[in-house]
mmCIF file of C-alpha atoms and ligand atoms in Angstrom:
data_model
loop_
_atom_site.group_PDB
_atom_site.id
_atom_site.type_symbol
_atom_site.label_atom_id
_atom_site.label_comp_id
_atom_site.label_asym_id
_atom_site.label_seq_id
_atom_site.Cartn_x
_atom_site.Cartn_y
_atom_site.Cartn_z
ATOM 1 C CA UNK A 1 17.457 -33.908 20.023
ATOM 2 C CA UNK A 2 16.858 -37.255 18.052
ATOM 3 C CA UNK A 3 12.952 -36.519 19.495
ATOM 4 C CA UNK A 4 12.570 -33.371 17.800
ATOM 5 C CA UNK A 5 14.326 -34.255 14.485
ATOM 6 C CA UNK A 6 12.046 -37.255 14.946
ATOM 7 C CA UNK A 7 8.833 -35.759 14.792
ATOM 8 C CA UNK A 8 9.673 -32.657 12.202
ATOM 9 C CA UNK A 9 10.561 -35.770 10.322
ATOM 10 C CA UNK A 10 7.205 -37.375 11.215
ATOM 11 C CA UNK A 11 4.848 -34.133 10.563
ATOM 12 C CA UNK A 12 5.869 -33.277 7.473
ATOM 13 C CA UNK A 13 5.803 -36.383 6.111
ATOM 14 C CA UNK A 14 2.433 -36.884 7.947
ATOM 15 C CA UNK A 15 1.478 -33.806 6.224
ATOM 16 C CA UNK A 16 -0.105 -34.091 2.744
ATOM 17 C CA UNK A 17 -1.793 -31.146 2.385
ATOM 18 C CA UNK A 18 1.866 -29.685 1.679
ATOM 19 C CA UNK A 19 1.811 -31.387 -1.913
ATOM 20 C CA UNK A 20 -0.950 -28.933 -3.066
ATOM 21 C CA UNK A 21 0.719 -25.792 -4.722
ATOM 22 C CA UNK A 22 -1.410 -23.281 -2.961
ATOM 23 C CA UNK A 23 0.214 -24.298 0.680
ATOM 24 C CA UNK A 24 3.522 -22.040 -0.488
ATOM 25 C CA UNK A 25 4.112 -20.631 2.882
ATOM 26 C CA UNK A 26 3.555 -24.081 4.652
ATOM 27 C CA UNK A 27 5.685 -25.828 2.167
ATOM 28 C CA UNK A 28 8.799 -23.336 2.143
ATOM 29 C CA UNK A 29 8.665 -23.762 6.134
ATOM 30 C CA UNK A 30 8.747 -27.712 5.687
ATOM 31 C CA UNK A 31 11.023 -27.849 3.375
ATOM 32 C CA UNK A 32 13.354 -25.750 6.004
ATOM 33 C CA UNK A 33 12.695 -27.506 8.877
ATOM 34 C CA UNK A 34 13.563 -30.645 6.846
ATOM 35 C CA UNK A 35 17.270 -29.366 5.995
ATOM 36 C CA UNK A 36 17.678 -28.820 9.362
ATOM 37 C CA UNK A 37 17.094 -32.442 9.920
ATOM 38 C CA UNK A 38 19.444 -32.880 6.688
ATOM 39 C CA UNK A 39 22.645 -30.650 7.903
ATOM 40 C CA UNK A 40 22.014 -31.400 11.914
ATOM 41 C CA UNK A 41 25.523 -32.775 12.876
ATOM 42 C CA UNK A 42 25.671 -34.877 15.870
ATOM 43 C CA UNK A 43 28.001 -34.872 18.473
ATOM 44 C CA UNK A 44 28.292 -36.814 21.381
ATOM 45 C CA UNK A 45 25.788 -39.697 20.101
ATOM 46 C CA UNK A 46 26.182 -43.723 20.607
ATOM 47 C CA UNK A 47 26.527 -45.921 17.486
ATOM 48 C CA UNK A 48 22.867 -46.590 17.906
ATOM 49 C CA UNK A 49 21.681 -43.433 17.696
ATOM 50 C CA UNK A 50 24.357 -41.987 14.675
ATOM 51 C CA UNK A 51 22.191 -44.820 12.958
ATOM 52 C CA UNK A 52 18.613 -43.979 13.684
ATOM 53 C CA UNK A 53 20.155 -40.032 12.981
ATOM 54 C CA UNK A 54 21.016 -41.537 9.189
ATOM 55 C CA UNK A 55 17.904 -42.821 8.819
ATOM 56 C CA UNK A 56 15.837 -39.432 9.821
ATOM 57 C CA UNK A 57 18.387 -37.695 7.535
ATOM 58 C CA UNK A 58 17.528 -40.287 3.978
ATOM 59 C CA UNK A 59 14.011 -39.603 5.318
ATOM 60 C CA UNK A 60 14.015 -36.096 5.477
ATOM 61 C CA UNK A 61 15.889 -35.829 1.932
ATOM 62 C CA UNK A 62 13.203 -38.171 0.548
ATOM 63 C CA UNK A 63 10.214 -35.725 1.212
ATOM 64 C CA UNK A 64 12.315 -32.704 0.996
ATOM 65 C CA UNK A 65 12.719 -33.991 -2.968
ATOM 66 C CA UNK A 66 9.148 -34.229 -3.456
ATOM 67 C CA UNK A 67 8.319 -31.208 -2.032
ATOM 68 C CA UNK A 68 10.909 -29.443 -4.058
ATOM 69 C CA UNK A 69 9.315 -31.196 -7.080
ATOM 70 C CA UNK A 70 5.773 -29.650 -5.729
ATOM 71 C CA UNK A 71 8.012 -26.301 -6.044
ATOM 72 C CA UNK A 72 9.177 -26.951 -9.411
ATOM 73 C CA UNK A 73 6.127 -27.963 -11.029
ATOM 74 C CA UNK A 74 4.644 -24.355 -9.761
ATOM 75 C CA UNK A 75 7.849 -22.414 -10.560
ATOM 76 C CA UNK A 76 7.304 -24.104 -14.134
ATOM 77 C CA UNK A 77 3.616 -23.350 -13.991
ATOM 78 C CA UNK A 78 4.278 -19.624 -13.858
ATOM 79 C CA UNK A 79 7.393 -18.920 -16.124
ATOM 80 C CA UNK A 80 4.962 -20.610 -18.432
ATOM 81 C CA UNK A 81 2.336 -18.013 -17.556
ATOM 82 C CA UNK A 82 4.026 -15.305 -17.727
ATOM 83 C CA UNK A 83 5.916 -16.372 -21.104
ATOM 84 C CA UNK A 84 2.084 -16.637 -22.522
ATOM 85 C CA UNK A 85 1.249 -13.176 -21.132
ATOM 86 C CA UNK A 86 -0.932 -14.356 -18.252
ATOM 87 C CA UNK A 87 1.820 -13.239 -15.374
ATOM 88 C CA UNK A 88 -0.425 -11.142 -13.448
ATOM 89 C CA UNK A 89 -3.372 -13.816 -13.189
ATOM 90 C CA UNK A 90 -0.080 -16.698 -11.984
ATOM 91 C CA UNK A 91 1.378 -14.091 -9.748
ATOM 92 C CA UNK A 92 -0.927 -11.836 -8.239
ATOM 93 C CA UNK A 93 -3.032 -12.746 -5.140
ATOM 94 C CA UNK A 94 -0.435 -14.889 -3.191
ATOM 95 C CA UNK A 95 0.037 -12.225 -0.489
ATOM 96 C CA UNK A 96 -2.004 -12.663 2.292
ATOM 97 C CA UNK A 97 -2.548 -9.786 4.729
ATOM 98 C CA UNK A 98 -0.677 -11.387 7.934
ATOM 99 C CA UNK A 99 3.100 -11.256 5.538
ATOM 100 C CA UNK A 100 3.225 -7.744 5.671
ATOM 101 C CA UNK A 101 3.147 -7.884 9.466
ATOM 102 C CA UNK A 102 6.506 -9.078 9.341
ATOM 103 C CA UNK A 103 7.749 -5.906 7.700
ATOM 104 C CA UNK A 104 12.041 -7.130 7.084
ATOM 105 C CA UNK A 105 13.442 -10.669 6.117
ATOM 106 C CA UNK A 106 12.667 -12.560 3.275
ATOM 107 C CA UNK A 107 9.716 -15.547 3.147
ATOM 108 C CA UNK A 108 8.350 -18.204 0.989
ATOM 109 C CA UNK A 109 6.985 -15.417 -1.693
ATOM 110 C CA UNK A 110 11.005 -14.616 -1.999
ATOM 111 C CA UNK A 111 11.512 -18.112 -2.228
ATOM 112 C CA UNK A 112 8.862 -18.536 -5.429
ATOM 113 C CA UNK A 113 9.521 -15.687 -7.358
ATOM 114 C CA UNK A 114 13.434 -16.272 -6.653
ATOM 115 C CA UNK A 115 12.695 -19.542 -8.634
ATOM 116 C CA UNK A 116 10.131 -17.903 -11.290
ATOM 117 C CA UNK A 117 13.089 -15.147 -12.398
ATOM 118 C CA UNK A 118 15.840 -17.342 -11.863
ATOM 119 C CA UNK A 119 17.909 -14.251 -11.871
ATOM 120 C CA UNK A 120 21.640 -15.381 -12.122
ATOM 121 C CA UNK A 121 24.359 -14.343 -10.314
ATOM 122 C CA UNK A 122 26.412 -11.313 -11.828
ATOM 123 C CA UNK A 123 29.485 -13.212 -14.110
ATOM 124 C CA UNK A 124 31.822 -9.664 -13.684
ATOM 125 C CA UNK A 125 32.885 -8.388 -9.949
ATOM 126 C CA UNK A 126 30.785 -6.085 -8.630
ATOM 127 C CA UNK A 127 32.289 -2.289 -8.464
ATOM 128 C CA UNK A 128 33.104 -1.462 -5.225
ATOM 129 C CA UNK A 129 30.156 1.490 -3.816
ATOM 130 C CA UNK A 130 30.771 5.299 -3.355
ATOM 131 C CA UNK A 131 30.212 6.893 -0.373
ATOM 132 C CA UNK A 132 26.013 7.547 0.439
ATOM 133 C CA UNK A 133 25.415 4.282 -2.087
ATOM 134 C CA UNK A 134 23.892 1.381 -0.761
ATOM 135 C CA UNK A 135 24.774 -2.266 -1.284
ATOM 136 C CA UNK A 136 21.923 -4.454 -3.572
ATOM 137 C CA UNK A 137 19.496 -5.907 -0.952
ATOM 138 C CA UNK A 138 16.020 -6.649 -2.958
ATOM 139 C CA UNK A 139 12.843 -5.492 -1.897
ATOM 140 C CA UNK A 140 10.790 -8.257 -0.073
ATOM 141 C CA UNK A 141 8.223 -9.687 -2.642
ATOM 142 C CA UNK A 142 5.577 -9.021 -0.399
ATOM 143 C CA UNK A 143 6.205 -5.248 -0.686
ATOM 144 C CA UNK A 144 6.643 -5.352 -4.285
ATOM 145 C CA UNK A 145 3.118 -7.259 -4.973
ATOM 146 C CA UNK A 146 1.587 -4.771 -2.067
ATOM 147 C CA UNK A 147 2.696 -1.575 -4.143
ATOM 148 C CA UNK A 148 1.281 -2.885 -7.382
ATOM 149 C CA UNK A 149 -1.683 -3.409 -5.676
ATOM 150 C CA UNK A 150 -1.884 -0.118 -4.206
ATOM 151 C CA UNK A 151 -0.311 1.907 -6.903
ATOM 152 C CA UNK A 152 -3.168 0.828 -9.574
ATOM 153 C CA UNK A 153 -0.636 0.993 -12.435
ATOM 154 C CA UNK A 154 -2.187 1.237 -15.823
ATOM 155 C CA UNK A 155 -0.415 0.937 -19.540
ATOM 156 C CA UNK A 156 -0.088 4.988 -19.121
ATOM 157 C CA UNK A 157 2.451 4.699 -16.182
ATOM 158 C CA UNK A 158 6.046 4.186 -16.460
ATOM 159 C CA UNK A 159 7.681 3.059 -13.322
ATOM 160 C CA UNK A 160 11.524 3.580 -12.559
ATOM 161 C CA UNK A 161 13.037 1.822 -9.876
ATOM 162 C CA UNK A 162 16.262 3.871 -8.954
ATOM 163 C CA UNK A 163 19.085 1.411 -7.956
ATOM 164 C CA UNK A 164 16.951 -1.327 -9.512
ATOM 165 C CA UNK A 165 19.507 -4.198 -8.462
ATOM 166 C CA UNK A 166 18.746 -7.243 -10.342
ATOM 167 C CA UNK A 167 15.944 -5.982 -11.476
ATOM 168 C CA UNK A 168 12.954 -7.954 -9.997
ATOM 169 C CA UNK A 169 10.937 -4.718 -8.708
ATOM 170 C CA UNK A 170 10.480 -3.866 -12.924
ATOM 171 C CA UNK A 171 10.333 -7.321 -13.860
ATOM 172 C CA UNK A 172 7.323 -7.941 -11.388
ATOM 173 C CA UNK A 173 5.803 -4.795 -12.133
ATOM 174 C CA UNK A 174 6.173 -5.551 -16.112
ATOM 175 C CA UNK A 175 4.363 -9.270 -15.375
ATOM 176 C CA UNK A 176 1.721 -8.196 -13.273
ATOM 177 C CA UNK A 177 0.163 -5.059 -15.060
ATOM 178 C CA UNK A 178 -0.144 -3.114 -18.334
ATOM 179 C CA UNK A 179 2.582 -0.626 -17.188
ATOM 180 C CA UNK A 180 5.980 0.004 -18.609
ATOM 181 C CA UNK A 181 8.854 -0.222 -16.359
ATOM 182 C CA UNK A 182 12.494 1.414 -16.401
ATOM 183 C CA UNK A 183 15.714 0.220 -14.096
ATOM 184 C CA UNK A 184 18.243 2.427 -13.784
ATOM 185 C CA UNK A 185 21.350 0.604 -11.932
ATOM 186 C CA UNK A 186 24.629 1.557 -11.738
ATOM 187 C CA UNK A 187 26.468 -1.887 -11.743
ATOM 188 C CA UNK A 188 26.341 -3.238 -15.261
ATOM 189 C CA UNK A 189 26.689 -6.924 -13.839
ATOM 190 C CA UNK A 190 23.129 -6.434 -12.107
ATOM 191 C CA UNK A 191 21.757 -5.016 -15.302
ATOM 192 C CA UNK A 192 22.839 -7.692 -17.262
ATOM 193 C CA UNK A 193 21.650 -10.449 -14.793
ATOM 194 C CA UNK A 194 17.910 -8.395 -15.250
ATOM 195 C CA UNK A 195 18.049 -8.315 -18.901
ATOM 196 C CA UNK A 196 19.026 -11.660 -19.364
ATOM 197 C CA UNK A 197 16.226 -12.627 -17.214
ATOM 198 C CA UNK A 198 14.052 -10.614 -19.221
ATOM 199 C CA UNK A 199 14.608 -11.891 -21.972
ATOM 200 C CA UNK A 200 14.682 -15.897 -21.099
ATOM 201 C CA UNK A 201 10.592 -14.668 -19.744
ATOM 202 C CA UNK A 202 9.587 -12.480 -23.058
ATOM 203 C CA UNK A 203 8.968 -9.479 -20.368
ATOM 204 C CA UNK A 204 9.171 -6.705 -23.055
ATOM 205 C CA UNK A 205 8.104 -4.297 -21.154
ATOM 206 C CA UNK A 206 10.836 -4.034 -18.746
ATOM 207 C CA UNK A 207 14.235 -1.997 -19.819
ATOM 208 C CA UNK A 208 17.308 -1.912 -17.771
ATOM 209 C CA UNK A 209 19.788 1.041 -17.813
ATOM 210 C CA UNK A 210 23.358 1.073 -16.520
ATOM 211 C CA UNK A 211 23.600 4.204 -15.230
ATOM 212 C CA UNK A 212 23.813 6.564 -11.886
ATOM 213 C CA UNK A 213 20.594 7.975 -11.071
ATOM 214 C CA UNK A 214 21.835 11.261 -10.748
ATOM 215 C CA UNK A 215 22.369 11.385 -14.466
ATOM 216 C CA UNK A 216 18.972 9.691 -15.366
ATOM 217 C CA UNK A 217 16.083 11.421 -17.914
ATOM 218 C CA UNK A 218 13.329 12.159 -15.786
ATOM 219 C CA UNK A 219 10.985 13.053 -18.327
ATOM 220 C CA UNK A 220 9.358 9.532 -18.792
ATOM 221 C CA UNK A 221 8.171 8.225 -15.091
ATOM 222 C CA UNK A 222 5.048 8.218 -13.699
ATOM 223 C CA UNK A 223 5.934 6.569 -10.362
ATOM 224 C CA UNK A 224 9.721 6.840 -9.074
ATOM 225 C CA UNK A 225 10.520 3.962 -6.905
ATOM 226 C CA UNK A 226 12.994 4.042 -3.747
ATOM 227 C CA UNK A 227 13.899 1.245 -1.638
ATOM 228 C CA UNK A 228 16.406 3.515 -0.043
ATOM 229 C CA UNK A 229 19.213 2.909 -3.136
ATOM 230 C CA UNK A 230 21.356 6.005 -1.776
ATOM 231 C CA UNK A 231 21.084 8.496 1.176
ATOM 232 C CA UNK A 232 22.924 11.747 1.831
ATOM 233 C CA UNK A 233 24.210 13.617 -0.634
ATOM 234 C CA UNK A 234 22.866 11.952 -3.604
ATOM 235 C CA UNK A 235 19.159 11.466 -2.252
ATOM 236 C CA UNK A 236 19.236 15.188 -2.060
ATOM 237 C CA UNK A 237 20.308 15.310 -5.989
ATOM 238 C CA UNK A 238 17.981 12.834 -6.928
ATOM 239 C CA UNK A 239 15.082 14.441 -5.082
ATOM 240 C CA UNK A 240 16.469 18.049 -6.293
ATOM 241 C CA UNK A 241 16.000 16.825 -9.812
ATOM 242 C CA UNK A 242 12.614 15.651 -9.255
ATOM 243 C CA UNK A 243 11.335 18.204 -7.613
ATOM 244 C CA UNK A 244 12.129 20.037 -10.730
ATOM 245 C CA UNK A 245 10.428 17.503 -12.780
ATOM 246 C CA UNK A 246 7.731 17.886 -10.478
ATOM 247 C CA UNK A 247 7.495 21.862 -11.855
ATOM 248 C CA UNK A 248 6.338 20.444 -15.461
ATOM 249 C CA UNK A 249 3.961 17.858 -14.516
ATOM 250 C CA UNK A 250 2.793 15.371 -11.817
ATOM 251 C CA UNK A 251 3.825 12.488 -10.918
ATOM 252 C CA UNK A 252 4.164 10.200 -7.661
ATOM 253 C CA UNK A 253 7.106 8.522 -5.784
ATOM 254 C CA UNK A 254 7.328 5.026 -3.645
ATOM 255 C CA UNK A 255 9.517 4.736 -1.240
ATOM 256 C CA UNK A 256 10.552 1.580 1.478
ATOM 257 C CA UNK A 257 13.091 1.570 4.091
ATOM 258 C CA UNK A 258 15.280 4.460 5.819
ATOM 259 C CA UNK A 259 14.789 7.025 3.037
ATOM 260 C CA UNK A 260 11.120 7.400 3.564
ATOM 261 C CA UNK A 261 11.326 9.775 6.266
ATOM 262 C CA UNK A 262 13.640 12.178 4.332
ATOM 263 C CA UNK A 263 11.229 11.766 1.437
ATOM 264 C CA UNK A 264 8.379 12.843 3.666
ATOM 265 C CA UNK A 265 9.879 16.163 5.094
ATOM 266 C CA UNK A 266 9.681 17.473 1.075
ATOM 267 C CA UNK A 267 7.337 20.404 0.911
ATOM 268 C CA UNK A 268 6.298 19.024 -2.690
ATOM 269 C CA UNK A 269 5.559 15.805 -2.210
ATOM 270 C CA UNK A 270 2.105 14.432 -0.067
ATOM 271 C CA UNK A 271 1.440 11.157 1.812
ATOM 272 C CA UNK A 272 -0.916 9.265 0.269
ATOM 273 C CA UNK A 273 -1.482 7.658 4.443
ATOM 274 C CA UNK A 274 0.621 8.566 6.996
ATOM 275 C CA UNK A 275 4.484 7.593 6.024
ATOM 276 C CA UNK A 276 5.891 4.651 7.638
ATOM 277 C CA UNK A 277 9.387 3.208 7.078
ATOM 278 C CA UNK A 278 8.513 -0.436 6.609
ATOM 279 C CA UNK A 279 6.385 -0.424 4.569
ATOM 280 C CA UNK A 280 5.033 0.762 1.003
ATOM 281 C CA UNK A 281 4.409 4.876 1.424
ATOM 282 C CA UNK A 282 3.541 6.676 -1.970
ATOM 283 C CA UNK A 283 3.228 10.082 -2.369
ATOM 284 C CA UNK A 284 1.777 12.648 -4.773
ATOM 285 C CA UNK A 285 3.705 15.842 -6.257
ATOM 286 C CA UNK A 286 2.576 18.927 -5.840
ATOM 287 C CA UNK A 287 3.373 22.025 -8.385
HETATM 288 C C1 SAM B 301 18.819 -1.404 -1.633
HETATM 289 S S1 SAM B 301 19.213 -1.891 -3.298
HETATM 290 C C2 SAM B 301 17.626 -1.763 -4.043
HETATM 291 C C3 SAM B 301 17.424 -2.754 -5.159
HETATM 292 C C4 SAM B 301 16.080 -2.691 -5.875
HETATM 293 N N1 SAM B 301 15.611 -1.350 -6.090
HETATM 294 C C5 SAM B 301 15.006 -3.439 -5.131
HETATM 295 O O1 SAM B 301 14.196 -2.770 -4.505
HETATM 296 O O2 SAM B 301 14.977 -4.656 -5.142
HETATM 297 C C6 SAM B 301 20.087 -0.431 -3.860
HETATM 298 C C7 SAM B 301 20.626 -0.534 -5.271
HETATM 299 O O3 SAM B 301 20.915 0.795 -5.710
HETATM 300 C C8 SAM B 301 22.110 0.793 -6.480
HETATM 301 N N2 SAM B 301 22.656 2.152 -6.447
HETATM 302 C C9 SAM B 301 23.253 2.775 -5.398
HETATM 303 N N3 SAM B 301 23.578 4.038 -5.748
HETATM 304 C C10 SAM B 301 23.161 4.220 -7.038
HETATM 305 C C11 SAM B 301 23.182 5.325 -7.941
HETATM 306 N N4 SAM B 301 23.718 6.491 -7.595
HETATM 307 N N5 SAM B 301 22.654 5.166 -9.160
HETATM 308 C C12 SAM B 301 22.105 3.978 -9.541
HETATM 309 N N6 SAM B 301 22.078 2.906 -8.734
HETATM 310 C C13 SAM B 301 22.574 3.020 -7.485
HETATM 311 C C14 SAM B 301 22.969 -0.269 -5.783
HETATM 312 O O4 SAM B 301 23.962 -0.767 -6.673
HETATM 313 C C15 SAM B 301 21.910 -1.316 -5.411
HETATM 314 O O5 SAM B 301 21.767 -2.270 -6.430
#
């Protein structure tokens, strides 16, 4: 064991290649191997060794502290953009192809943009779900950056995220292009936690709504966004009430996650490419 703490110890601070701010991923790994080396507790380990374990520990905090300064420096970087207006160019173009291979979990792009919204945790208790509601889980950042690249959103589209959470699907969308974006969120702690963050960035062109989805106005969107906020019963409202929408003009839906196949089997709604569960599908009304 002391081998292996030994040389993650060694190659990351070997490594300096992890002090430029483009090496995210490579960083966020480091950084995690090092608070392994950190939290390891030993057990069963001579004087000698509890010793040389302390030492690999003040070592590992060392780098881990400038590496986290790396971090900081680029989270500042950023909130700096996008307080300017320059989001999109700060923001846009981290993804690389091989992260959406890993469809679930969340990765160093999590880890950034965790930092750049510094959304904060809800003050008020969260209200306790109804039945076919599901529990806030964000949308990997990788998704989020692959749908505004694939959705092409332009300062004539409104996107609503239903069950936006915390709100970083409309805050991201908001940064990174000219569109307007609505969240419509039941729990008023979440929306709070996204306006506030909205505000401390000068995004103006998100808006946060505490309300059920069921009851929202669905006159404004121009792409509904899903990542599977409620299933049963009141996905078949919500999509009822679209479809209507759908009657008086066009418009297109995202989905991610489990409700994607249910949103496929609607006879008014097309694929844009065939519909897969994990990962960005969008889809075209039909009248
Ligand atoms: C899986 S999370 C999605 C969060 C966010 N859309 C994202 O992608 O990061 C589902 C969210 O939907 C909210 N939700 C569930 N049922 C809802 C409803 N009927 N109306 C509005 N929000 C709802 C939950 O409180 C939760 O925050």
């Amino acid at each position: 064991m002391l081998e292996t703490l030994n040389t993650i110890v060694c190659e990351v601070e070997r490594d300096r290649t992890l002090e430029r701010p483009e090496q995210l991923r490579e960083r966020i790994r480091a950084m995690d191997r090092l608070e392994d080396v950190m939290q390891h507790e030993p057990s069963g380990i001579t004087p000698a060794g509890l010793a040389v374990i302390a030492t690999l520990r003040r070592r590992a905090k060392e780098r881990h502290a400038t590496l986290a300064d790396v971090q900081q420096r680029l989270c500042d970087a950023i909130r700096h953009a996008i307080k300017l207006g320059a989001g999109a160019h700060a923001l846009r173009g981290w993804v690389r192809h091989d992260d959406l291979l890993q469809p679930w979990g969340y990765d160093h792009l999590d880890a950034l943009v965790g930092d750049v919204l510094a959304l904060d945790e809800p003050v008020s208790d969260i209200a306790p779900l109804d039945t076919d509601m599901v529990f806030y889980q964000p949308t990997p950042v990788r998704h989020v950056l692959d749908l505004i690249e694939r959705a092409r959103l332009t300062s004539d589209d409104v996107l609503v995220d239903l069950g936006s959470g915390m709100g970083h699907v409309p805050l991201l969308v908001s940064i990174c292009t000219d569109a307007q974006a609505i969240g419509i969120e039941r729990e008023e702690a979440y929306v709070s936690s996204a306006q506030r963050a909205a505000a401390a960035l000068r995004v103006e062109r998100a808006r946060f709504v505490a309300q059920d989805a069921r009851e929202m106005d669905t006159s404004r969107g121009t792409l509904f966004y899903l990542y599977t906020p409620f299933t049963g019963d009141i996905l078949r409202q919500v999509l009822d009430q679209l479809r209507r929408e759908a009657g008086r003009r066009p418009f297109r839906i995202a989905t991610l996650g489990p409700c994607t196949p249910t949103v496929a089997n609607e006879s008014w709604l097309r694929a844009t490419r065939e519909p897969q569960a994990d990962r960005i599908t969008l889809f075209r009304s039909i009248a």
